[in-house]
Amino acid sequence: AQSVTQLGSHVSVSEGALVLLRCNYSSSVPPYLFWYVQYPNQGLQLLLKYTTGATLVKGINGFEAEFKKSETSFHLTKPSAHMSDAAEYFCAVSRGGGGGNKLTFGTGTQLKVEL
Amino acid sequence: GAGVSQTPSNKVTEKGKYVELRCDPISGHTALYWYRQSLGQGPEFLIYFQGTGAADDSGLPNDRFFAVRPEGSVSTLKIQRTERGDSAVYLCASSSQAGVEQFFGPGTRLTVL
């Protein structure tokens, strides 16, 4: 079975400050890892994903995440927060490979950006 | 279409009634997924189709829930004898056969009174 833990259901940062959203996963097989963003009343949008290869992955809107196998972590960062980054962020894991890629999500982190 | 579409966007029903939720995936995508997102939670997997067949229905909570995809494109999630606990946003996603990324629709908000 796979699981995802997101530490901090709510995170507040100042505009221009570093954004750090934490994600730890559990998987018995090499995982595929994802970060999705959800704006109010909208569907989920993929920010970035890790499958294989380079462990530091860059996504849209200046976000990046690093896969650390030894720490079973996939934390999301952005050097400088913008007001438009306020949204809910979900970390997810899948098994990858054949047989489908059903996602197991964390409970989400609501990011608030203050002036 | 340009993206995944879901209808209706909102559905209000009474306890015990039957509902159908529709998903139109991105054209050409063979894989289709249904998820349920309860308030304050992350989405939870319900069922996965590859083509017309349900390849994994392990997430369906009970036999009141059923989904079909008869022609390998549009899918319908069917809920019988709805209960208040079924209230949630139902999300649909699609991907290409070999694709890792799932593209999500805007969801259907189901409210059972």
JSON list of C-alpha atoms in Angstrom, two decimals:
[
{"chain": "A", "resi": 1, "resn": "ALA", "atom": "CA", "xyz": [0.00, 0.00, 0.00]},
{"chain": "A", "resi": 2, "resn": "GLN", "atom": "CA", "xyz": [1.08, 3.56, -0.60]},
{"chain": "A", "resi": 3, "resn": "SER", "atom": "CA", "xyz": [0.47, 6.62, 1.51]},
{"chain": "A", "resi": 4, "resn": "VAL", "atom": "CA", "xyz": [1.32, 10.31, 1.60]},
{"chain": "A", "resi": 5, "resn": "THR", "atom": "CA", "xyz": [1.70, 12.61, 4.58]},
{"chain": "A", "resi": 6, "resn": "GLN", "atom": "CA", "xyz": [1.64, 16.36, 4.18]},
{"chain": "A", "resi": 7, "resn": "LEU", "atom": "CA", "xyz": [2.84, 18.17, 7.25]},
{"chain": "A", "resi": 8, "resn": "GLY", "atom": "CA", "xyz": [0.90, 21.35, 7.90]},
{"chain": "A", "resi": 9, "resn": "SER", "atom": "CA", "xyz": [-2.64, 21.68, 6.66]},
{"chain": "A", "resi": 10, "resn": "HIS", "atom": "CA", "xyz": [-2.20, 25.45, 6.51]},
{"chain": "A", "resi": 11, "resn": "VAL", "atom": "CA", "xyz": [0.95, 27.39, 5.65]},
{"chain": "A", "resi": 12, "resn": "SER", "atom": "CA", "xyz": [1.20, 31.17, 5.60]},
{"chain": "A", "resi": 13, "resn": "VAL", "atom": "CA", "xyz": [4.07, 33.11, 4.02]},
{"chain": "A", "resi": 14, "resn": "SER", "atom": "CA", "xyz": [4.75, 36.72, 3.14]},
{"chain": "A", "resi": 15, "resn": "GLU", "atom": "CA", "xyz": [4.88, 37.78, -0.48]},
{"chain": "A", "resi": 16, "resn": "GLY", "atom": "CA", "xyz": [8.47, 37.36, -1.68]},
{"chain": "A", "resi": 17, "resn": "ALA", "atom": "CA", "xyz": [9.33, 34.80, 0.99]},
{"chain": "A", "resi": 18, "resn": "LEU", "atom": "CA", "xyz": [10.38, 31.20, 0.47]},
{"chain": "A", "resi": 19, "resn": "VAL", "atom": "CA", "xyz": [7.61, 28.65, 0.08]},
{"chain": "A", "resi": 20, "resn": "LEU", "atom": "CA", "xyz": [8.22, 25.19, 1.56]},
{"chain": "A", "resi": 21, "resn": "LEU", "atom": "CA", "xyz": [5.47, 22.58, 1.54]},
{"chain": "A", "resi": 22, "resn": "ARG", "atom": "CA", "xyz": [6.38, 19.23, 3.03]},
{"chain": "A", "resi": 23, "resn": "CYS", "atom": "CA", "xyz": [5.51, 15.79, 1.70]},
{"chain": "A", "resi": 24, "resn": "ASN", "atom": "CA", "xyz": [6.59, 12.37, 2.89]},
{"chain": "A", "resi": 25, "resn": "TYR", "atom": "CA", "xyz": [5.53, 9.17, 1.21]},
{"chain": "A", "resi": 26, "resn": "SER", "atom": "CA", "xyz": [5.44, 5.47, 1.87]},
{"chain": "A", "resi": 27, "resn": "SER", "atom": "CA", "xyz": [5.75, 2.99, -0.98]},
{"chain": "A", "resi": 28, "resn": "SER", "atom": "CA", "xyz": [6.89, -0.60, -1.32]},
{"chain": "A", "resi": 29, "resn": "VAL", "atom": "CA", "xyz": [7.97, -0.03, -4.92]},
{"chain": "A", "resi": 30, "resn": "PRO", "atom": "CA", "xyz": [9.85, 2.82, -6.60]},
{"chain": "A", "resi": 31, "resn": "PRO", "atom": "CA", "xyz": [7.30, 5.59, -6.60]},
{"chain": "A", "resi": 32, "resn": "TYR", "atom": "CA", "xyz": [6.18, 8.17, -9.06]},
{"chain": "A", "resi": 33, "resn": "LEU", "atom": "CA", "xyz": [5.61, 11.44, -7.18]},
{"chain": "A", "resi": 34, "resn": "PHE", "atom": "CA", "xyz": [3.49, 14.44, -8.06]},
{"chain": "A", "resi": 35, "resn": "TRP", "atom": "CA", "xyz": [2.49, 17.86, -6.84]},
{"chain": "A", "resi": 36, "resn": "TYR", "atom": "CA", "xyz": [-0.89, 19.23, -7.88]},
{"chain": "A", "resi": 37, "resn": "VAL", "atom": "CA", "xyz": [-2.39, 22.66, -7.23]},
{"chain": "A", "resi": 38, "resn": "GLN", "atom": "CA", "xyz": [-6.09, 23.33, -6.82]},
{"chain": "A", "resi": 39, "resn": "TYR", "atom": "CA", "xyz": [-7.58, 26.80, -7.08]},
{"chain": "A", "resi": 40, "resn": "PRO", "atom": "CA", "xyz": [-11.07, 27.40, -5.66]},
{"chain": "A", "resi": 41, "resn": "ASN", "atom": "CA", "xyz": [-13.79, 25.68, -7.66]},
{"chain": "A", "resi": 42, "resn": "GLN", "atom": "CA", "xyz": [-11.29, 24.37, -10.20]},
{"chain": "A", "resi": 43, "resn": "GLY", "atom": "CA", "xyz": [-9.83, 21.00, -11.00]},
{"chain": "A", "resi": 44, "resn": "LEU", "atom": "CA", "xyz": [-6.37, 19.82, -10.09]},
{"chain": "A", "resi": 45, "resn": "GLN", "atom": "CA", "xyz": [-3.45, 21.11, -12.15]},
{"chain": "A", "resi": 46, "resn": "LEU", "atom": "CA", "xyz": [-0.12, 19.33, -12.29]},
{"chain": "A", "resi": 47, "resn": "LEU", "atom": "CA", "xyz": [2.78, 21.42, -11.01]},
{"chain": "A", "resi": 48, "resn": "LEU", "atom": "CA", "xyz": [5.54, 18.85, -11.44]},
{"chain": "A", "resi": 49, "resn": "LYS", "atom": "CA", "xyz": [6.31, 15.16, -11.32]},
{"chain": "A", "resi": 50, "resn": "TYR", "atom": "CA", "xyz": [9.15, 12.78, -10.58]},
{"chain": "A", "resi": 51, "resn": "THR", "atom": "CA", "xyz": [9.35, 9.43, -12.33]},
{"chain": "A", "resi": 52, "resn": "THR", "atom": "CA", "xyz": [12.98, 8.48, -12.83]},
{"chain": "A", "resi": 53, "resn": "GLY", "atom": "CA", "xyz": [16.29, 10.21, -13.42]},
{"chain": "A", "resi": 54, "resn": "ALA", "atom": "CA", "xyz": [17.21, 13.59, -12.01]},
{"chain": "A", "resi": 55, "resn": "THR", "atom": "CA", "xyz": [15.95, 13.93, -8.46]},
{"chain": "A", "resi": 56, "resn": "LEU", "atom": "CA", "xyz": [15.49, 17.71, -8.62]},
{"chain": "A", "resi": 57, "resn": "VAL", "atom": "CA", "xyz": [12.51, 18.45, -10.79]},
{"chain": "A", "resi": 58, "resn": "LYS", "atom": "CA", "xyz": [11.31, 21.82, -11.96]},
{"chain": "A", "resi": 59, "resn": "GLY", "atom": "CA", "xyz": [7.70, 22.60, -12.63]},
{"chain": "A", "resi": 60, "resn": "ILE", "atom": "CA", "xyz": [5.47, 25.42, -13.67]},
{"chain": "A", "resi": 61, "resn": "ASN", "atom": "CA", "xyz": [5.24, 28.83, -12.00]},
{"chain": "A", "resi": 62, "resn": "GLY", "atom": "CA", "xyz": [8.74, 28.62, -10.54]},
{"chain": "A", "resi": 63, "resn": "PHE", "atom": "CA", "xyz": [8.10, 25.61, -8.30]},
{"chain": "A", "resi": 64, "resn": "GLU", "atom": "CA", "xyz": [10.53, 22.76, -7.84]},
{"chain": "A", "resi": 65, "resn": "ALA", "atom": "CA", "xyz": [10.79, 19.62, -5.73]},
{"chain": "A", "resi": 66, "resn": "GLU", "atom": "CA", "xyz": [13.53, 17.21, -4.79]},
{"chain": "A", "resi": 67, "resn": "PHE", "atom": "CA", "xyz": [13.08, 13.47, -4.47]},
{"chain": "A", "resi": 68, "resn": "LYS", "atom": "CA", "xyz": [15.05, 12.19, -1.48]},
{"chain": "A", "resi": 69, "resn": "LYS", "atom": "CA", "xyz": [14.79, 8.44, -1.29]},
{"chain": "A", "resi": 70, "resn": "SER", "atom": "CA", "xyz": [16.68, 8.18, 2.00]},
{"chain": "A", "resi": 71, "resn": "GLU", "atom": "CA", "xyz": [14.21, 10.56, 3.65]},
{"chain": "A", "resi": 72, "resn": "THR", "atom": "CA", "xyz": [11.16, 9.33, 1.67]},
{"chain": "A", "resi": 73, "resn": "SER", "atom": "CA", "xyz": [10.41, 12.98, 0.99]},
{"chain": "A", "resi": 74, "resn": "PHE", "atom": "CA", "xyz": [9.34, 15.12, -1.94]},
{"chain": "A", "resi": 75, "resn": "HIS", "atom": "CA", "xyz": [9.09, 18.65, -0.56]},
{"chain": "A", "resi": 76, "resn": "LEU", "atom": "CA", "xyz": [7.86, 21.48, -2.78]},
{"chain": "A", "resi": 77, "resn": "THR", "atom": "CA", "xyz": [9.67, 24.82, -2.83]},
{"chain": "A", "resi": 78, "resn": "LYS", "atom": "CA", "xyz": [9.52, 28.19, -4.50]},
{"chain": "A", "resi": 79, "resn": "PRO", "atom": "CA", "xyz": [12.13, 30.88, -3.80]},
{"chain": "A", "resi": 80, "resn": "SER", "atom": "CA", "xyz": [9.73, 33.82, -3.80]},
{"chain": "A", "resi": 81, "resn": "ALA", "atom": "CA", "xyz": [6.00, 33.61, -3.13]},
{"chain": "A", "resi": 82, "resn": "HIS", "atom": "CA", "xyz": [3.52, 35.56, -5.17]},
{"chain": "A", "resi": 83, "resn": "MET", "atom": "CA", "xyz": [-0.05, 36.42, -4.26]},
{"chain": "A", "resi": 84, "resn": "SER", "atom": "CA", "xyz": [-1.26, 34.23, -7.13]},
{"chain": "A", "resi": 85, "resn": "ASP", "atom": "CA", "xyz": [0.30, 31.18, -5.45]},
{"chain": "A", "resi": 86, "resn": "ALA", "atom": "CA", "xyz": [-2.44, 31.14, -2.82]},
{"chain": "A", "resi": 87, "resn": "ALA", "atom": "CA", "xyz": [-4.21, 27.82, -3.36]},
{"chain": "A", "resi": 88, "resn": "GLU", "atom": "CA", "xyz": [-4.38, 24.27, -2.04]},
{"chain": "A", "resi": 89, "resn": "TYR", "atom": "CA", "xyz": [-1.50, 21.96, -2.86]},
{"chain": "A", "resi": 90, "resn": "PHE", "atom": "CA", "xyz": [-1.64, 18.19, -2.96]},
{"chain": "A", "resi": 91, "resn": "CYS", "atom": "CA", "xyz": [1.21, 15.73, -2.99]},
{"chain": "A", "resi": 92, "resn": "ALA", "atom": "CA", "xyz": [0.47, 12.35, -4.59]},
{"chain": "A", "resi": 93, "resn": "VAL", "atom": "CA", "xyz": [2.17, 9.03, -5.24]},
{"chain": "A", "resi": 94, "resn": "SER", "atom": "CA", "xyz": [1.55, 6.27, -7.75]},
{"chain": "A", "resi": 95, "resn": "ARG", "atom": "CA", "xyz": [3.18, 2.94, -8.42]},
{"chain": "A", "resi": 96, "resn": "GLY", "atom": "CA", "xyz": [4.12, 3.80, -11.96]},
{"chain": "A", "resi": 97, "resn": "GLY", "atom": "CA", "xyz": [4.62, 1.33, -14.72]},
{"chain": "A", "resi": 98, "resn": "GLY", "atom": "CA", "xyz": [1.95, -0.88, -16.22]},
{"chain": "A", "resi": 99, "resn": "GLY", "atom": "CA", "xyz": [-1.39, -1.61, -14.67]},
{"chain": "A", "resi": 100, "resn": "GLY", "atom": "CA", "xyz": [-2.52, 1.94, -14.28]},
{"chain": "A", "resi": 101, "resn": "ASN", "atom": "CA", "xyz": [-1.26, 4.91, -12.34]},
{"chain": "A", "resi": 102, "resn": "LYS", "atom": "CA", "xyz": [-3.92, 5.44, -9.72]},
{"chain": "A", "resi": 103, "resn": "LEU", "atom": "CA", "xyz": [-2.89, 8.28, -7.45]},
{"chain": "A", "resi": 104, "resn": "THR", "atom": "CA", "xyz": [-2.83, 8.27, -3.67]},
{"chain": "A", "resi": 105, "resn": "PHE", "atom": "CA", "xyz": [-3.10, 11.83, -2.38]},
{"chain": "A", "resi": 106, "resn": "GLY", "atom": "CA", "xyz": [-2.17, 13.55, 0.81]},
{"chain": "A", "resi": 107, "resn": "THR", "atom": "CA", "xyz": [-4.73, 15.63, 2.69]},
{"chain": "A", "resi": 108, "resn": "GLY", "atom": "CA", "xyz": [-3.48, 18.87, 1.18]},
{"chain": "A", "resi": 109, "resn": "THR", "atom": "CA", "xyz": [-1.82, 22.06, 2.34]},
{"chain": "A", "resi": 110, "resn": "GLN", "atom": "CA", "xyz": [-3.61, 25.38, 2.05]},
{"chain": "A", "resi": 111, "resn": "LEU", "atom": "CA", "xyz": [-1.08, 28.09, 1.17]},
{"chain": "A", "resi": 112, "resn": "LYS", "atom": "CA", "xyz": [-1.86, 31.65, 2.17]},
{"chain": "A", "resi": 113, "resn": "VAL", "atom": "CA", "xyz": [0.29, 34.50, 0.86]},
{"chain": "A", "resi": 114, "resn": "GLU", "atom": "CA", "xyz": [0.20, 37.76, 2.78]},
{"chain": "A", "resi": 115, "resn": "LEU", "atom": "CA", "xyz": [1.33, 41.23, 1.78]},
{"chain": "B", "resi": 1, "resn": "GLY", "atom": "CA", "xyz": [-12.38, 18.78, -26.50]},
{"chain": "B", "resi": 2, "resn": "ALA", "atom": "CA", "xyz": [-9.55, 20.80, -25.13]},
{"chain": "B", "resi": 3, "resn": "GLY", "atom": "CA", "xyz": [-9.74, 19.29, -21.66]},
{"chain": "B", "resi": 4, "resn": "VAL", "atom": "CA", "xyz": [-11.66, 16.90, -19.44]},
{"chain": "B", "resi": 5, "resn": "SER", "atom": "CA", "xyz": [-15.25, 17.98, -18.94]},
{"chain": "B", "resi": 6, "resn": "GLN", "atom": "CA", "xyz": [-17.72, 16.85, -16.32]},
{"chain": "B", "resi": 7, "resn": "THR", "atom": "CA", "xyz": [-21.46, 17.30, -16.10]},
{"chain": "B", "resi": 8, "resn": "PRO", "atom": "CA", "xyz": [-23.31, 18.45, -14.19]},
{"chain": "B", "resi": 9, "resn": "SER", "atom": "CA", "xyz": [-21.06, 20.84, -12.29]},
{"chain": "B", "resi": 10, "resn": "ASN", "atom": "CA", "xyz": [-23.44, 20.67, -9.34]},
{"chain": "B", "resi": 11, "resn": "LYS", "atom": "CA", "xyz": [-26.01, 18.06, -8.37]},
{"chain": "B", "resi": 12, "resn": "VAL", "atom": "CA", "xyz": [-28.36, 18.26, -5.43]},
{"chain": "B", "resi": 13, "resn": "THR", "atom": "CA", "xyz": [-30.43, 15.19, -4.66]},
{"chain": "B", "resi": 14, "resn": "GLU", "atom": "CA", "xyz": [-32.40, 13.65, -1.86]},
{"chain": "B", "resi": 15, "resn": "LYS", "atom": "CA", "xyz": [-31.33, 10.70, 0.22]},
{"chain": "B", "resi": 16, "resn": "GLY", "atom": "CA", "xyz": [-32.30, 7.45, -1.48]},
{"chain": "B", "resi": 17, "resn": "LYS", "atom": "CA", "xyz": [-32.33, 8.81, -5.01]},
{"chain": "B", "resi": 18, "resn": "TYR", "atom": "CA", "xyz": [-30.24, 7.61, -7.96]},
{"chain": "B", "resi": 19, "resn": "VAL", "atom": "CA", "xyz": [-27.68, 9.88, -9.66]},
{"chain": "B", "resi": 20, "resn": "GLU", "atom": "CA", "xyz": [-25.46, 9.73, -12.72]},
{"chain": "B", "resi": 21, "resn": "LEU", "atom": "CA", "xyz": [-22.31, 11.79, -13.16]},
{"chain": "B", "resi": 22, "resn": "ARG", "atom": "CA", "xyz": [-20.73, 12.11, -16.58]},
{"chain": "B", "resi": 23, "resn": "CYS", "atom": "CA", "xyz": [-17.12, 12.50, -17.65]},
{"chain": "B", "resi": 24, "resn": "ASP", "atom": "CA", "xyz": [-15.83, 13.39, -21.12]},
{"chain": "B", "resi": 25, "resn": "PRO", "atom": "CA", "xyz": [-12.08, 12.69, -21.28]},
{"chain": "B", "resi": 26, "resn": "ILE", "atom": "CA", "xyz": [-9.55, 14.29, -23.55]},
{"chain": "B", "resi": 27, "resn": "SER", "atom": "CA", "xyz": [-9.96, 12.91, -27.04]},
{"chain": "B", "resi": 28, "resn": "GLY", "atom": "CA", "xyz": [-7.73, 9.89, -27.62]},
{"chain": "B", "resi": 29, "resn": "HIS", "atom": "CA", "xyz": [-7.01, 9.23, -23.96]},
{"chain": "B", "resi": 30, "resn": "THR", "atom": "CA", "xyz": [-7.52, 5.55, -23.25]},
{"chain": "B", "resi": 31, "resn": "ALA", "atom": "CA", "xyz": [-7.13, 5.70, -19.47]},
{"chain": "B", "resi": 32, "resn": "LEU", "atom": "CA", "xyz": [-9.86, 7.23, -17.30]},
{"chain": "B", "resi": 33, "resn": "TYR", "atom": "CA", "xyz": [-9.98, 7.59, -13.53]},
{"chain": "B", "resi": 34, "resn": "TRP", "atom": "CA", "xyz": [-12.66, 8.57, -11.03]},
{"chain": "B", "resi": 35, "resn": "TYR", "atom": "CA", "xyz": [-11.80, 10.07, -7.65]},
{"chain": "B", "resi": 36, "resn": "ARG", "atom": "CA", "xyz": [-13.88, 11.40, -4.76]},
{"chain": "B", "resi": 37, "resn": "GLN", "atom": "CA", "xyz": [-12.85, 14.42, -2.72]},
{"chain": "B", "resi": 38, "resn": "SER", "atom": "CA", "xyz": [-14.60, 14.99, 0.57]},
{"chain": "B", "resi": 39, "resn": "LEU", "atom": "CA", "xyz": [-14.44, 18.34, 2.33]},
{"chain": "B", "resi": 40, "resn": "GLY", "atom": "CA", "xyz": [-10.99, 19.01, 3.72]},
{"chain": "B", "resi": 41, "resn": "GLN", "atom": "CA", "xyz": [-9.50, 15.84, 2.25]},
{"chain": "B", "resi": 42, "resn": "GLY", "atom": "CA", "xyz": [-7.40, 14.87, -0.71]},
{"chain": "B", "resi": 43, "resn": "PRO", "atom": "CA", "xyz": [-8.98, 13.02, -3.62]},
{"chain": "B", "resi": 44, "resn": "GLU", "atom": "CA", "xyz": [-9.49, 9.29, -3.11]},
{"chain": "B", "resi": 45, "resn": "PHE", "atom": "CA", "xyz": [-9.31, 6.80, -5.94]},
{"chain": "B", "resi": 46, "resn": "LEU", "atom": "CA", "xyz": [-12.53, 5.06, -6.96]},
{"chain": "B", "resi": 47, "resn": "ILE", "atom": "CA", "xyz": [-12.06, 3.27, -10.28]},
{"chain": "B", "resi": 48, "resn": "TYR", "atom": "CA", "xyz": [-9.78, 3.11, -13.31]},
{"chain": "B", "resi": 49, "resn": "PHE", "atom": "CA", "xyz": [-10.69, 2.24, -16.90]},
{"chain": "B", "resi": 50, "resn": "GLN", "atom": "CA", "xyz": [-8.32, 1.23, -19.65]},
{"chain": "B", "resi": 51, "resn": "GLY", "atom": "CA", "xyz": [-10.44, 1.42, -22.78]},
{"chain": "B", "resi": 52, "resn": "THR", "atom": "CA", "xyz": [-13.90, 0.03, -22.12]},
{"chain": "B", "resi": 53, "resn": "GLY", "atom": "CA", "xyz": [-13.01, -2.22, -19.22]},
{"chain": "B", "resi": 54, "resn": "ALA", "atom": "CA", "xyz": [-12.67, -1.41, -15.55]},
{"chain": "B", "resi": 55, "resn": "ALA", "atom": "CA", "xyz": [-9.09, -2.43, -14.83]},
{"chain": "B", "resi": 56, "resn": "ASP", "atom": "CA", "xyz": [-9.21, -1.55, -11.14]},
{"chain": "B", "resi": 57, "resn": "ASP", "atom": "CA", "xyz": [-12.38, -0.88, -9.14]},
{"chain": "B", "resi": 58, "resn": "SER", "atom": "CA", "xyz": [-10.83, -1.43, -5.73]},
{"chain": "B", "resi": 59, "resn": "GLY", "atom": "CA", "xyz": [-11.72, 2.08, -4.56]},
{"chain": "B", "resi": 60, "resn": "LEU", "atom": "CA", "xyz": [-15.49, 1.82, -4.98]},
{"chain": "B", "resi": 61, "resn": "PRO", "atom": "CA", "xyz": [-16.84, 2.04, -1.42]},
{"chain": "B", "resi": 62, "resn": "ASN", "atom": "CA", "xyz": [-19.73, -0.39, -1.83]},
{"chain": "B", "resi": 63, "resn": "ASP", "atom": "CA", "xyz": [-22.09, -1.93, -4.37]},
{"chain": "B", "resi": 64, "resn": "ARG", "atom": "CA", "xyz": [-24.19, 1.22, -4.61]},
{"chain": "B", "resi": 65, "resn": "PHE", "atom": "CA", "xyz": [-21.44, 2.68, -6.76]},
{"chain": "B", "resi": 66, "resn": "PHE", "atom": "CA", "xyz": [-20.96, 1.57, -10.35]},
{"chain": "B", "resi": 67, "resn": "ALA", "atom": "CA", "xyz": [-19.23, 3.06, -13.39]},
{"chain": "B", "resi": 68, "resn": "VAL", "atom": "CA", "xyz": [-19.30, 2.32, -17.10]},
{"chain": "B", "resi": 69, "resn": "ARG", "atom": "CA", "xyz": [-17.40, 3.35, -20.19]},
{"chain": "B", "resi": 70, "resn": "PRO", "atom": "CA", "xyz": [-19.16, 1.46, -23.00]},
{"chain": "B", "resi": 71, "resn": "GLU", "atom": "CA", "xyz": [-17.37, 2.94, -25.99]},
{"chain": "B", "resi": 72, "resn": "GLY", "atom": "CA", "xyz": [-14.03, 3.67, -24.41]},
{"chain": "B", "resi": 73, "resn": "SER", "atom": "CA", "xyz": [-14.57, 7.40, -24.26]},
{"chain": "B", "resi": 74, "resn": "VAL", "atom": "CA", "xyz": [-17.32, 8.95, -22.10]},
{"chain": "B", "resi": 75, "resn": "SER", "atom": "CA", "xyz": [-17.76, 7.45, -18.67]},
{"chain": "B", "resi": 76, "resn": "THR", "atom": "CA", "xyz": [-20.71, 7.57, -16.28]},
{"chain": "B", "resi": 77, "resn": "LEU", "atom": "CA", "xyz": [-20.46, 7.10, -12.53]},
{"chain": "B", "resi": 78, "resn": "LYS", "atom": "CA", "xyz": [-23.72, 5.81, -11.11]},
{"chain": "B", "resi": 79, "resn": "ILE", "atom": "CA", "xyz": [-24.74, 5.96, -7.47]},
{"chain": "B", "resi": 80, "resn": "GLN", "atom": "CA", "xyz": [-27.83, 4.14, -6.25]},
{"chain": "B", "resi": 81, "resn": "ARG", "atom": "CA", "xyz": [-29.77, 4.86, -3.05]},
{"chain": "B", "resi": 82, "resn": "THR", "atom": "CA", "xyz": [-27.66, 7.91, -2.27]},
{"chain": "B", "resi": 83, "resn": "GLU", "atom": "CA", "xyz": [-26.72, 8.63, 1.32]},
{"chain": "B", "resi": 84, "resn": "ARG", "atom": "CA", "xyz": [-25.72, 11.90, 2.97]},
{"chain": "B", "resi": 85, "resn": "GLY", "atom": "CA", "xyz": [-22.20, 10.54, 3.30]},
{"chain": "B", "resi": 86, "resn": "ASP", "atom": "CA", "xyz": [-21.92, 10.41, -0.50]},
{"chain": "B", "resi": 87, "resn": "SER", "atom": "CA", "xyz": [-21.80, 14.20, -0.59]},
{"chain": "B", "resi": 88, "resn": "ALA", "atom": "CA", "xyz": [-18.45, 15.16, -2.09]},
{"chain": "B", "resi": 89, "resn": "VAL", "atom": "CA", "xyz": [-16.78, 16.46, -5.24]},
{"chain": "B", "resi": 90, "resn": "TYR", "atom": "CA", "xyz": [-16.38, 13.69, -7.78]},
{"chain": "B", "resi": 91, "resn": "LEU", "atom": "CA", "xyz": [-13.35, 14.19, -10.01]},
{"chain": "B", "resi": 92, "resn": "CYS", "atom": "CA", "xyz": [-12.57, 12.56, -13.32]},
{"chain": "B", "resi": 93, "resn": "ALA", "atom": "CA", "xyz": [-9.13, 12.38, -14.91]},
{"chain": "B", "resi": 94, "resn": "SER", "atom": "CA", "xyz": [-7.76, 10.94, -18.13]},
{"chain": "B", "resi": 95, "resn": "SER", "atom": "CA", "xyz": [-4.36, 10.08, -19.51]},
{"chain": "B", "resi": 96, "resn": "SER", "atom": "CA", "xyz": [-2.87, 8.60, -22.62]},
{"chain": "B", "resi": 97, "resn": "GLN", "atom": "CA", "xyz": [-2.15, 4.86, -22.58]},
{"chain": "B", "resi": 98, "resn": "ALA", "atom": "CA", "xyz": [1.49, 5.26, -21.75]},
{"chain": "B", "resi": 99, "resn": "GLY", "atom": "CA", "xyz": [1.12, 8.58, -19.98]},
{"chain": "B", "resi": 100, "resn": "VAL", "atom": "CA", "xyz": [2.01, 9.24, -16.40]},
{"chain": "B", "resi": 101, "resn": "GLU", "atom": "CA", "xyz": [0.26, 12.59, -16.09]},
{"chain": "B", "resi": 102, "resn": "GLN", "atom": "CA", "xyz": [-3.44, 12.62, -15.37]},
{"chain": "B", "resi": 103, "resn": "PHE", "atom": "CA", "xyz": [-5.49, 15.57, -16.56]},
{"chain": "B", "resi": 104, "resn": "PHE", "atom": "CA", "xyz": [-8.34, 16.42, -14.24]},
{"chain": "B", "resi": 105, "resn": "GLY", "atom": "CA", "xyz": [-11.76, 17.81, -14.94]},
{"chain": "B", "resi": 106, "resn": "PRO", "atom": "CA", "xyz": [-13.38, 20.53, -12.79]},
{"chain": "B", "resi": 107, "resn": "GLY", "atom": "CA", "xyz": [-15.44, 18.00, -10.86]},
{"chain": "B", "resi": 108, "resn": "THR", "atom": "CA", "xyz": [-19.09, 17.48, -10.00]},
{"chain": "B", "resi": 109, "resn": "ARG", "atom": "CA", "xyz": [-20.18, 18.66, -6.57]},
{"chain": "B", "resi": 110, "resn": "LEU", "atom": "CA", "xyz": [-22.78, 16.21, -5.27]},
{"chain": "B", "resi": 111, "resn": "THR", "atom": "CA", "xyz": [-24.94, 17.20, -2.33]},
{"chain": "B", "resi": 112, "resn": "VAL", "atom": "CA", "xyz": [-27.27, 14.63, -0.80]},
{"chain": "B", "resi": 113, "resn": "LEU", "atom": "CA", "xyz": [-29.94, 16.19, 1.42]}
]
